[in-house]
């Protein structure tokens, strides 16, 4: 291979390495975001369950009041 061809190949390789680094950084950032969303989702599910139980308890008390 001639020098210009080798230099062109080396330049392409450098761009590919830089692109891979960028993708790795983006991937890490996306994983962090996914972890944040998963934590938020778990909290919302917990709050939803708590609200559901409270509403069920209120309905139970209202039914008990109706029967008296």
PDB file of C-alpha atoms in Angstrom:
ATOM      1  CA  UNK A   1       0.000   0.000   0.000  1.00  0.00           C
ATOM      2  CA  UNK A   2       1.206   3.460  -0.777  1.00  0.00           C
ATOM      3  CA  UNK A   3       1.644   6.240   1.774  1.00  0.00           C
ATOM      4  CA  UNK A   4      -1.471   8.258   0.752  1.00  0.00           C
ATOM      5  CA  UNK A   5      -3.605   5.115   0.947  1.00  0.00           C
ATOM      6  CA  UNK A   6      -2.199   4.255   4.362  1.00  0.00           C
ATOM      7  CA  UNK A   7      -2.841   7.786   5.587  1.00  0.00           C
ATOM      8  CA  UNK A   8      -6.417   7.691   4.271  1.00  0.00           C
ATOM      9  CA  UNK A   9      -6.963   4.348   6.017  1.00  0.00           C
ATOM     10  CA  UNK A  10      -5.462   5.695   9.251  1.00  0.00           C
ATOM     11  CA  UNK A  11      -7.747   8.746   9.057  1.00  0.00           C
ATOM     12  CA  UNK A  12     -10.798   6.535   8.554  1.00  0.00           C
ATOM     13  CA  UNK A  13      -9.724   4.388  11.474  1.00  0.00           C
ATOM     14  CA  UNK A  14      -9.327   7.474  13.692  1.00  0.00           C
ATOM     15  CA  UNK A  15     -12.825   8.655  12.732  1.00  0.00           C
ATOM     16  CA  UNK A  16     -14.223   5.198  13.456  1.00  0.00           C
ATOM     17  CA  UNK A  17     -12.553   5.102  16.883  1.00  0.00           C
ATOM     18  CA  UNK A  18     -13.888   8.565  17.710  1.00  0.00           C
ATOM     19  CA  UNK A  19     -17.352   7.542  16.559  1.00  0.00           C
ATOM     20  CA  UNK A  20     -17.205   4.446  18.789  1.00  0.00           C
ATOM     21  CA  UNK A  21     -16.197   6.595  21.780  1.00  0.00           C
ATOM     22  CA  UNK A  22     -19.089   8.939  21.113  1.00  0.00           C
ATOM     23  CA  UNK A  23     -21.518   6.027  20.881  1.00  0.00           C
ATOM     24  CA  UNK A  24     -20.203   4.590  24.142  1.00  0.00           C
ATOM     25  CA  UNK A  25     -20.766   7.943  25.881  1.00  0.00           C
ATOM     26  CA  UNK A  26     -24.272   8.235  24.448  1.00  0.00           C
ATOM     27  CA  UNK A  27     -25.014   4.658  25.476  1.00  0.00           C
ATOM     28  CA  UNK A  28     -23.861   5.340  29.039  1.00  0.00           C
ATOM     29  CA  UNK A  29     -26.021   8.475  29.196  1.00  0.00           C
ATOM     30  CA  UNK A  30     -29.029   6.563  27.879  1.00  0.00           C
ATOM     31  CA  UNK A  31     -28.510   3.804  30.459  1.00  0.00           C
ATOM     32  CA  UNK A  32     -28.482   6.443  33.203  1.00  0.00           C
ATOM     33  CA  UNK A  33     -31.692   7.922  31.842  1.00  0.00           C
ATOM     34  CA  UNK A  34     -33.252   4.465  31.698  1.00  0.00           C
ATOM     35  CA  UNK A  35     -32.285   3.841  35.323  1.00  0.00           C
ATOM     36  CA  UNK A  36     -33.837   7.188  36.300  1.00  0.00           C
ATOM     37  CA  UNK A  37     -37.052   6.351  34.432  1.00  0.00           C
ATOM     38  CA  UNK A  38     -37.183   2.906  36.043  1.00  0.00           C
ATOM     39  CA  UNK A  39     -36.799   4.429  39.515  1.00  0.00           C
ATOM     40  CA  UNK A  40     -39.487   7.008  38.777  1.00  0.00           C
ATOM     41  CA  UNK A  41     -41.771   4.295  37.401  1.00  0.00           C
ATOM     42  CA  UNK A  42     -41.321   2.206  40.554  1.00  0.00           C
ATOM     43  CA  UNK A  43     -42.162   5.233  42.711  1.00  0.00           C
ATOM     44  CA  UNK A  44     -45.272   5.978  40.666  1.00  0.00           C
ATOM     45  CA  UNK A  45     -46.419   2.360  40.892  1.00  0.00           C
ATOM     46  CA  UNK A  46     -45.929   2.490  44.658  1.00  0.00           C
ATOM     47  CA  UNK A  47     -47.906   5.748  44.934  1.00  0.00           C
ATOM     48  CA  UNK A  48     -50.635   4.308  42.715  1.00  0.00           C
ATOM     49  CA  UNK A  49     -50.910   1.193  44.895  1.00  0.00           C
ATOM     50  CA  UNK A  50     -51.102   3.332  48.032  1.00  0.00           C
ATOM     51  CA  UNK A  51     -53.860   5.483  46.517  1.00  0.00           C
ATOM     52  CA  UNK A  52     -55.701   2.351  45.395  1.00  0.00           C
ATOM     53  CA  UNK A  53     -55.615   0.873  48.901  1.00  0.00           C
ATOM     54  CA  UNK A  54     -56.800   4.137  50.432  1.00  0.00           C
ATOM     55  CA  UNK A  55     -59.703   4.342  47.995  1.00  0.00           C
ATOM     56  CA  UNK A  56     -60.625   0.713  48.624  1.00  0.00           C
ATOM     57  CA  UNK A  57     -60.586   1.396  52.376  1.00  0.00           C
ATOM     58  CA  UNK A  58     -62.832   4.460  51.905  1.00  0.00           C
ATOM     59  CA  UNK A  59     -65.255   2.442  49.794  1.00  0.00           C
ATOM     60  CA  UNK A  60     -65.316  -0.226  52.495  1.00  0.00           C
ATOM     61  CA  UNK A  61     -66.108   2.377  55.163  1.00  0.00           C
ATOM     62  CA  UNK A  62     -68.840   3.919  52.998  1.00  0.00           C
ATOM     63  CA  UNK A  63     -70.432   0.518  52.466  1.00  0.00           C
ATOM     64  CA  UNK A  64     -70.293  -0.141  56.176  1.00  0.00           C
ATOM     65  CA  UNK A  65     -72.019   3.211  56.831  1.00  0.00           C
ATOM     66  CA  UNK A  66     -74.742   2.341  54.293  1.00  0.00           C
ATOM     67  CA  UNK A  67     -75.513  -0.907  56.100  1.00  0.00           C
ATOM     68  CA  UNK A  68     -76.097   0.840  59.438  1.00  0.00           C
TER      69      UNK A  68
END
